Structure formats: structure tokens, C-alpha cells
Short mmCIF file of C-alpha atoms and ligand atoms in Angstrom, two decimals:
data_model
loop_
_atom_site.label_atom_id
_atom_site.label_comp_id
_atom_site.label_asym_id
_atom_site.label_seq_id
_atom_site.Cartn_x
_atom_site.Cartn_y
_atom_site.Cartn_z
CA MET A 249 88.25 -227.42 82.66
CA GLN A 250 88.05 -226.51 79.22
CA THR A 251 87.02 -228.80 77.07
CA THR A 252 85.34 -229.46 73.25
CA SER A 253 82.83 -229.72 72.69
CA ARG A 254 80.79 -232.72 71.01
CA TYR A 255 78.42 -231.30 68.94
CA ARG A 256 80.35 -227.63 67.90
CA ALA A 257 82.01 -228.92 64.89
CA THR A 258 78.98 -229.62 63.15
CA ALA A 259 76.52 -227.62 64.68
CA ARG A 260 78.29 -223.90 64.37
CA MET A 261 76.54 -222.44 61.46
CA VAL A 262 73.46 -222.96 62.28
CA ALA A 263 74.16 -221.83 66.47
CA ALA A 264 76.03 -218.85 64.41
CA VAL A 265 72.74 -218.03 62.88
CA GLY A 266 70.38 -218.28 65.91
CA VAL A 267 72.73 -216.72 67.96
CA VAL A 268 73.31 -213.53 65.09
CA SER A 269 69.87 -212.82 65.48
CA LEU A 270 69.22 -213.52 69.48
CA VAL A 271 71.85 -210.98 70.15
CA ALA A 272 70.80 -208.30 67.38
CA ALA A 273 66.53 -208.36 69.06
CA CYS A 274 67.42 -207.84 71.72
CA SER A 275 70.22 -204.99 71.24
CA GLY A 276 70.06 -203.97 67.80
CA ASN A 277 74.22 -203.37 67.68
CA GLY A 278 74.24 -205.40 64.81
CA GLY A 279 74.92 -208.70 66.29
CA ALA A 280 79.05 -208.73 65.60
CA ASN A 281 80.11 -212.26 67.67
CA GLY A 282 83.09 -210.63 70.27
CA GLY A 283 85.39 -213.72 68.94
CA GLY A 284 86.17 -214.33 72.30
CA ASP A 285 88.34 -211.14 73.01
CA ALA A 286 89.24 -211.80 77.16
CA ALA A 287 90.35 -208.10 77.37
CA GLY A 288 88.20 -206.20 76.05
CA TYR A 289 85.16 -207.80 77.65
CA PRO A 290 82.43 -207.03 77.40
CA ASP A 291 82.51 -205.11 74.58
CA GLN A 292 78.40 -205.67 73.02
CA ASN A 293 75.67 -207.44 75.16
CA ILE A 294 75.49 -211.07 77.61
CA THR A 295 72.96 -212.46 76.97
CA ILE A 296 72.27 -214.65 80.15
CA VAL A 297 69.37 -217.78 77.81
CA VAL A 298 66.02 -218.59 80.68
CA PRO A 299 65.61 -221.84 79.32
CA PHE A 300 61.68 -221.00 81.15
CA SER A 301 59.09 -218.74 80.63
CA ALA A 302 59.66 -215.26 82.05
CA GLY A 303 57.60 -214.35 84.82
CA GLY A 304 58.96 -218.14 86.62
CA PRO A 305 61.43 -218.93 89.13
CA THR A 306 63.99 -219.01 87.17
CA ASP A 307 63.74 -216.03 85.12
CA THR A 308 63.15 -214.32 89.05
CA VAL A 309 65.97 -215.23 89.91
CA THR A 310 68.53 -214.17 86.79
CA ARG A 311 65.96 -209.79 86.48
CA MET A 312 67.82 -210.12 90.44
CA ILE A 313 71.17 -211.23 89.27
CA ALA A 314 71.82 -209.53 85.64
CA GLU A 315 71.80 -205.54 86.85
CA PRO A 316 73.90 -205.87 89.37
CA MET A 317 76.13 -208.65 87.51
CA ALA A 318 76.06 -206.37 84.19
CA ALA A 319 77.51 -202.89 86.55
CA LYS A 320 80.46 -204.59 87.66
CA LEU A 321 81.46 -206.14 84.60
CA GLY A 322 80.65 -202.51 82.53
CA GLY A 323 78.44 -204.04 79.82
CA LYS A 324 74.62 -204.23 79.87
CA VAL A 325 73.10 -208.35 80.08
CA VAL A 326 70.05 -209.16 78.50
CA VAL A 327 67.81 -211.74 79.46
CA GLN A 328 66.46 -214.06 76.96
CA ASN A 329 63.92 -216.74 77.43
CA VAL A 330 63.94 -219.29 75.02
CA GLU A 331 61.67 -222.39 76.69
CA GLY A 332 60.36 -225.84 75.93
CA ALA A 333 61.06 -229.73 77.37
CA GLY A 334 61.55 -229.12 80.68
CA GLY A 335 64.35 -226.72 80.00
CA THR A 336 66.50 -228.84 76.98
CA VAL A 337 65.18 -226.13 74.43
CA GLY A 338 67.36 -223.49 75.49
CA ALA A 339 70.63 -225.25 77.38
CA GLY A 340 70.67 -227.17 74.46
CA ASP A 341 70.97 -223.18 71.90
CA VAL A 342 73.40 -222.12 74.97
CA ALA A 343 75.62 -225.56 74.28
CA ARG A 344 75.96 -224.88 70.60
CA ALA A 345 76.21 -220.79 71.06
CA ASP A 346 78.45 -219.29 70.26
CA PRO A 347 81.95 -219.72 73.20
CA ASP A 348 83.12 -216.07 73.82
CA GLY A 349 81.22 -215.61 76.57
CA TYR A 350 78.64 -213.32 74.77
CA THR A 351 75.26 -216.21 75.96
CA VAL A 352 75.25 -216.97 78.99
CA LEU A 353 72.91 -220.09 79.65
CA MET A 354 70.43 -219.54 83.90
CA HIS A 355 70.01 -223.12 84.23
CA HIS A 356 68.87 -225.29 87.94
CA ILE A 357 68.43 -229.06 89.15
CA GLY A 358 67.42 -229.63 85.54
CA MET A 359 71.07 -230.22 83.83
CA SER A 360 71.41 -232.72 86.46
CA THR A 361 68.90 -235.11 85.18
CA ALA A 362 67.86 -234.44 81.40
CA PRO A 363 70.71 -236.43 80.15
CA ALA A 364 68.72 -239.27 82.40
CA LEU A 365 65.22 -238.32 81.22
CA TYR A 366 65.90 -237.70 77.51
CA LYS A 367 66.76 -240.79 74.49
CA SER A 368 68.32 -238.35 73.15
CA LEU A 369 69.35 -234.54 74.27
CA GLY A 370 71.90 -233.24 72.01
CA TYR A 371 73.91 -231.98 75.18
CA GLU A 372 75.78 -233.60 77.70
CA PRO A 373 76.35 -231.16 80.69
CA LEU A 374 79.51 -232.23 81.91
CA GLU A 375 81.00 -231.77 77.93
CA ASP A 376 79.53 -228.97 76.66
CA PHE A 377 79.20 -225.84 78.26
CA GLU A 378 81.65 -224.50 81.54
CA THR A 379 80.30 -224.44 85.07
CA VAL A 380 80.24 -220.20 86.01
CA GLY A 381 79.40 -220.34 89.39
CA LEU A 382 76.35 -222.01 91.50
CA VAL A 383 74.02 -219.36 92.60
CA THR A 384 71.52 -220.09 95.04
CA GLU A 385 69.16 -223.17 96.02
CA VAL A 386 65.46 -223.06 96.58
CA PRO A 387 62.88 -224.82 98.16
CA MET A 388 59.78 -225.91 96.86
CA THR A 389 56.62 -226.53 97.99
CA ILE A 390 53.28 -227.88 97.32
CA VAL A 391 50.41 -225.04 96.41
CA ALA A 392 46.94 -226.30 95.11
CA ARG A 393 43.79 -223.87 93.65
CA LYS A 394 42.57 -222.41 96.33
CA ASP A 395 38.61 -223.90 96.32
CA PHE A 396 40.49 -228.25 95.76
CA ALA A 397 39.17 -229.53 99.11
CA PRO A 398 41.61 -231.21 101.12
CA THR A 399 43.25 -228.64 103.58
CA THR A 400 46.18 -230.34 105.02
CA LEU A 401 49.29 -232.47 103.50
CA GLN A 402 47.91 -236.00 104.82
CA ASP A 403 44.43 -234.86 103.27
CA LEU A 404 45.97 -233.77 99.66
CA VAL A 405 47.61 -237.53 99.67
CA THR A 406 43.97 -239.21 101.20
CA HIS A 407 41.95 -237.30 98.27
CA VAL A 408 44.88 -238.28 95.69
CA LYS A 409 44.53 -241.99 96.61
CA ALA A 410 41.28 -241.60 95.76
CA ASN A 411 40.36 -239.26 92.72
CA ALA A 412 43.66 -240.49 91.12
CA SER A 413 41.79 -240.25 87.26
CA LYS A 414 40.58 -237.09 87.93
CA VAL A 415 43.55 -234.80 89.42
CA THR A 416 46.04 -232.67 87.85
CA LEU A 417 49.17 -232.20 88.62
CA ALA A 418 50.63 -229.14 86.84
CA ASN A 419 54.71 -228.82 86.16
CA ALA A 420 57.57 -226.72 83.81
CA GLY A 421 57.94 -229.68 80.78
CA ILE A 422 60.08 -233.10 81.37
CA GLY A 423 63.00 -232.75 83.73
CA ALA A 424 61.77 -229.67 84.89
CA ALA A 425 62.20 -229.10 88.78
CA SER A 426 58.67 -229.26 89.06
CA HIS A 427 58.04 -232.78 87.68
CA LEU A 428 61.26 -234.34 89.75
CA CYS A 429 58.22 -233.15 92.79
CA GLY A 430 55.79 -234.37 91.64
CA LEU A 431 57.19 -238.10 89.99
CA LEU A 432 58.68 -237.60 93.89
CA PHE A 433 54.87 -237.32 95.59
CA GLN A 434 53.47 -239.92 92.52
CA SER A 435 56.00 -242.46 93.45
CA THR A 436 55.94 -241.31 97.53
CA THR A 437 52.10 -241.77 97.91
CA GLY A 438 51.74 -244.60 94.90
CA VAL A 439 49.29 -242.45 92.89
CA LYS A 440 49.75 -242.11 88.84
CA LEU A 441 48.12 -238.54 88.49
CA GLN A 442 47.57 -236.82 85.08
CA GLU A 443 50.49 -234.04 84.29
CA VAL A 444 49.39 -230.61 82.72
CA PRO A 445 53.21 -229.50 81.74
CA TYR A 446 53.67 -225.80 80.60
CA GLN A 447 57.08 -223.42 78.87
CA GLY A 448 57.43 -222.70 82.73
CA THR A 449 55.48 -222.54 86.96
CA GLY A 450 55.05 -219.01 85.33
CA PRO A 451 52.40 -219.98 83.05
CA ALA A 452 51.91 -222.97 85.67
CA LEU A 453 50.79 -220.72 88.66
CA THR A 454 48.96 -218.52 86.70
CA ASP A 455 46.40 -221.31 85.96
CA LEU A 456 46.31 -222.87 89.35
CA VAL A 457 45.35 -219.33 90.56
CA GLY A 458 42.88 -219.46 87.89
CA GLY A 459 41.65 -223.12 89.10
CA GLN A 460 41.92 -224.50 85.80
CA VAL A 461 45.10 -227.30 87.18
CA ASP A 462 44.55 -228.44 90.57
CA PHE A 463 48.14 -228.72 92.87
CA MET A 464 51.73 -228.57 91.33
CA CYS A 465 54.90 -228.16 93.46
CA ASP A 466 57.27 -225.10 93.02
CA GLN A 467 59.43 -223.29 93.59
CA THR A 468 59.11 -220.46 96.59
CA THR A 469 60.64 -217.50 93.99
CA ASN A 470 57.04 -218.17 92.14
CA THR A 471 55.05 -218.97 95.38
CA SER A 472 55.58 -217.01 97.85
CA GLY A 473 53.46 -213.73 97.05
CA GLN A 474 50.13 -215.83 95.96
CA ILE A 475 50.63 -217.80 99.29
CA ALA A 476 50.66 -214.44 100.84
CA ALA A 477 48.36 -213.61 99.37
CA GLY A 478 46.16 -216.20 99.67
CA LYS A 479 45.43 -216.94 95.79
CA VAL A 480 46.15 -220.60 96.33
CA LYS A 481 46.32 -223.09 98.47
CA ALA A 482 49.90 -223.92 100.08
CA TYR A 483 50.71 -227.95 101.58
CA ALA A 484 53.29 -227.76 103.06
CA VAL A 485 57.63 -225.88 102.14
CA THR A 486 60.62 -229.67 100.67
CA THR A 487 62.57 -229.13 102.50
CA PRO A 488 64.04 -230.47 106.39
CA GLU A 489 63.99 -226.60 107.90
CA ARG A 490 60.15 -224.41 107.46
CA VAL A 491 61.46 -221.37 104.97
CA LYS A 492 61.43 -218.17 107.67
CA SER A 493 59.29 -215.93 104.79
CA LEU A 494 56.64 -218.36 105.12
CA PRO A 495 57.10 -219.32 108.71
CA ASP A 496 53.75 -220.81 109.62
CA LEU A 497 54.03 -224.16 106.42
CA PRO A 498 55.47 -227.31 108.10
CA THR A 499 56.93 -229.26 106.56
CA THR A 500 57.23 -232.42 104.27
CA ALA A 501 58.47 -234.65 107.25
CA GLU A 502 56.73 -232.69 110.13
CA ALA A 503 53.33 -232.67 107.63
CA GLY A 504 53.64 -236.48 107.25
CA LEU A 505 55.82 -237.66 103.96
CA PRO A 506 58.98 -236.76 105.02
CA GLN A 507 60.19 -238.66 102.69
CA LEU A 508 59.95 -235.85 99.52
CA GLN A 509 62.45 -234.07 100.33
CA VAL A 510 63.95 -231.73 96.93
CA SER A 511 65.28 -228.10 97.02
CA VAL A 512 65.87 -226.45 93.07
CA TRP A 513 70.11 -225.07 92.52
CA HIS A 514 70.95 -222.78 89.74
CA GLY A 515 73.64 -222.33 88.18
CA LEU A 516 75.16 -219.61 85.54
CA TYR A 517 77.27 -221.64 81.87
CA VAL A 518 78.84 -221.02 78.96
CA PRO A 519 79.80 -222.39 75.97
CA ALA A 520 82.59 -225.02 76.31
CA ASP A 521 85.41 -223.84 75.20
CA THR A 522 84.71 -219.99 76.40
CA PRO A 523 88.09 -218.13 77.57
CA GLN A 524 89.19 -219.22 81.04
CA GLU A 525 89.51 -215.32 81.31
CA ILE A 526 85.90 -214.35 80.32
CA VAL A 527 84.56 -217.35 82.66
CA GLN A 528 86.64 -216.12 85.27
CA LYS A 529 85.48 -212.32 84.53
CA LEU A 530 81.48 -213.41 84.25
CA SER A 531 82.26 -215.94 87.60
CA GLU A 532 83.59 -212.52 89.14
CA ALA A 533 80.51 -210.72 88.73
CA LEU A 534 77.85 -213.46 89.78
CA LYS A 535 79.89 -212.86 93.58
CA VAL A 536 79.54 -209.08 93.73
CA ALA A 537 75.70 -209.84 92.59
CA LEU A 538 74.95 -212.65 95.50
CA ALA A 539 76.72 -210.21 98.08
CA ASP A 540 74.79 -207.63 96.99
CA GLN A 541 72.27 -206.47 99.84
CA GLY A 542 69.10 -205.83 96.92
CA VAL A 543 69.36 -209.38 96.25
CA ILE A 544 69.90 -210.79 99.38
CA ASP A 545 66.77 -209.01 100.13
CA GLN A 546 65.10 -210.08 97.28
CA MET A 547 65.87 -214.23 97.85
CA ALA A 548 64.96 -213.44 101.39
CA LYS A 549 61.37 -211.89 100.27
CA LEU A 550 60.77 -215.99 98.57
CA GLY A 551 62.49 -217.68 100.96
CA THR A 552 66.29 -217.89 99.63
CA ALA A 553 69.82 -217.04 99.57
CA PRO A 554 72.20 -216.46 97.63
CA VAL A 555 74.97 -219.75 97.47
CA PRO A 556 77.83 -218.56 99.48
CA ALA A 557 81.11 -216.86 97.82
CA ASP A 558 83.31 -219.94 98.07
CA ASP A 559 79.97 -221.85 95.72
CA ALA A 560 79.92 -219.47 93.48
CA THR A 561 83.01 -220.35 91.00
CA PRO A 562 83.89 -222.22 88.07
CA GLN A 563 84.92 -225.40 90.78
CA ALA A 564 81.98 -225.60 92.73
CA HIS A 565 79.78 -225.62 90.12
CA ARG A 566 81.56 -228.50 88.11
CA ALA A 567 82.13 -230.64 91.66
CA LYS A 568 77.99 -230.04 92.33
CA LEU A 569 76.74 -230.89 88.57
CA GLU A 570 79.22 -234.22 88.89
CA GLU A 571 77.25 -235.15 91.61
CA GLN A 572 74.47 -234.29 90.73
CA LEU A 573 74.15 -235.86 87.40
CA GLY A 574 75.22 -239.55 89.68
CA THR A 575 72.83 -239.30 91.88
CA TRP A 576 69.57 -237.03 89.99
CA GLY A 577 71.22 -240.70 87.15
CA LYS A 578 70.66 -243.36 88.95
CA ILE A 579 67.80 -242.38 90.75
CA ILE A 580 66.05 -241.99 87.34
CA ALA A 581 66.85 -245.47 86.36
CA ASP A 582 65.25 -246.33 89.25
CA SER A 583 62.00 -245.07 88.52
CA GLY A 584 62.38 -246.08 84.90
CA VAL A 585 61.28 -242.56 83.45
CA LYS A 586 62.41 -242.44 79.94
CA VAL A 587 61.28 -239.39 77.37
CA SER A 588 61.57 -239.95 73.59
N1 LIG B 2013 62.44 -223.25 86.80
C1 LIG B 2013 61.60 -222.90 86.21
C2 LIG B 2013 60.49 -222.13 86.06
O1 LIG B 2013 61.17 -221.63 86.05
C3 LIG B 2013 60.02 -224.68 86.64
C4 LIG B 2013 60.54 -225.81 87.26
O2 LIG B 2013 61.89 -225.85 87.13
O3 LIG B 2013 59.64 -225.83 87.31
O4 LIG B 2013 59.65 -222.16 84.78
#
């Protein structure tokens, strides 16, 4: 569905300057915009904006698919990390970028939670973006620094209840998946903890390994390596089934917190008004990337898998976004959490 951005008219001048310098910095090609010419697309570098830190789970998934997408498109794909405010800074930048297919956003479940969490967001997910396709749905794990006292999820609950003022819970900012999972943990256990926000769970995990924070929820695409290496303590996986790559890790239901269930869906977006032919080209390239055996193998090692081909489409992605905006809008409104 073609929509018209509410923000672009006023933001176009500012955004054009921002996007030109972004592309020029990445590609050194002088920064001329492609002007939405679908037939010749792509004739310059495509930038995929990751709204979280390099090395984190969103970044990892994006870098996995960037190369096979570039091969299919016959161009170069550059990954750019634009961090801040739980992913809303990068998403806002892409909402205001030129709708020419050269600025793409990888975002996750946070796209559907931010409108309910932020009082003034500066973009509207359904109006300001075209959906390109879903990418993957990633389980989360509850992990702690190696020497944190609790050894099981039940111990963790008992420990945080007794030490609420002292325990620190890391996340990647308001609206990040780690923040949502942390909110669910606090609401199911009835404990309010001291939250420590980062620009992404890449740096949060580094601090967890270093012992600077106590625990957090994070996606298997980020935690699997550190769990396997014994650098962090893992309590549970937040999906109904165990994860094949971490077979010894119980589910939250098995470990006694069945209400704590969350998985993190990801999708690709372009600004609203991007020509449909370009959206289709990107969606086709995404499908090819998700069918790539190297991508499938890398995802499997990290506890996830590509979505089925039918979900890597603009229609399936839009339907998911609409459904999730409704679901999370209600959960967040009921919880009373709001950021000014
Ligand atoms: N996806 C974020 C990241 O890449 C983390 C999060 O949402 O919790 O850092």
C-alpha cells in the first residue's frame, strides 16, 4: 500500500542533507540520490540502517543478509548503526530519508511498541514506512554475570525479590526488546529493579561479561556465543520450545515463569512513497538472502531461522506490524509505562 508521509514535506530539506552525508560517508560516491528510478535501481550503494549498536543482535542479523541481498540486487549494501532511544533515533532518520530505496531500515518488535511508549515519536510506523518483508523471529534468553549468586530462574526470582534495590537489569533503551522482556520480568515477579540502559545489547553484554551489571534479557543471536563459552550464566529461554542450539537451557515455562514469553520479530522497511517496483526488488533480494544456505546455517547456530518465504513479503510484514501495534499498544497502555 502506497502512503504519504506526514513528516516528509517539512522534514525533506533536513533529511536530504543527513542522507547525502550518510551515503557519501559510506560509499564515497558523492552522495547523489537515485531519485527513485526503479528501472536502474540500484545504481549506488544501499544503506541499511541498524538502530542499535554494532555487534548486537539486530546488527548481527543485518550483516548476515546484507551480502546475499547485495549479490541479488547487483549493488553494494552498507550497514550503518544509528543508535539511540531504544531504536527510535535510527527509525526516525529512515522515516525522513528520501523514498528512493537507498536508505533501508532493519527494525524489530520495537517498531510496534514505540508508539505506545513514547509521547512524541516523530514518526508513525504504518504511515511513514513501506514494509519490505519479515526476516526472522529470535528467542530471548535470561542471562546474568557469571558470578551472580542465583543458579536457577526460581533462585533469580527469590534473589531479586530480596535485593530489589541492589540488583541491576541492563537493556538497550526504552522500547528495545531487552527493555520489553525486562518489563515482563518485573511485572510477572512484581519487583521493580534498577534498569541500566545502553545503546544496544552489544555493549550491554560486554558489561555483563565484565561484571558491571547483574542480568538482562537478550536475543540468542547475541547471547549464544557467550553462553556456550561459559562467559555468562543462562537461566532460561523465553519461547514455548527449547532452542536447538542451546538444548540444556530450560524454557521459562519449564523453569517456573510461564507468563514470561517473548520472541523478537524483525523486518525491513523503506520510507513511505518509495516506488513499489523498488520495494519488490528489495523484497525479492530479501527472499533470496533468507534461502541462502550460509544464512540458514549461521542463524541456526545462533538459535534462530529465516521466516518462511511467504512472510518475506510487504503484505505479510504489514499484517504482522498492524497486529503487533494493536497487541503491544494495549499491553503498554495497561502497564502505564510512558516516556516523555
Ligand atoms: N536489538 C537490540 C540490539 O541490537 C537489542 C534490543 O532490542 O534489546 O542491540
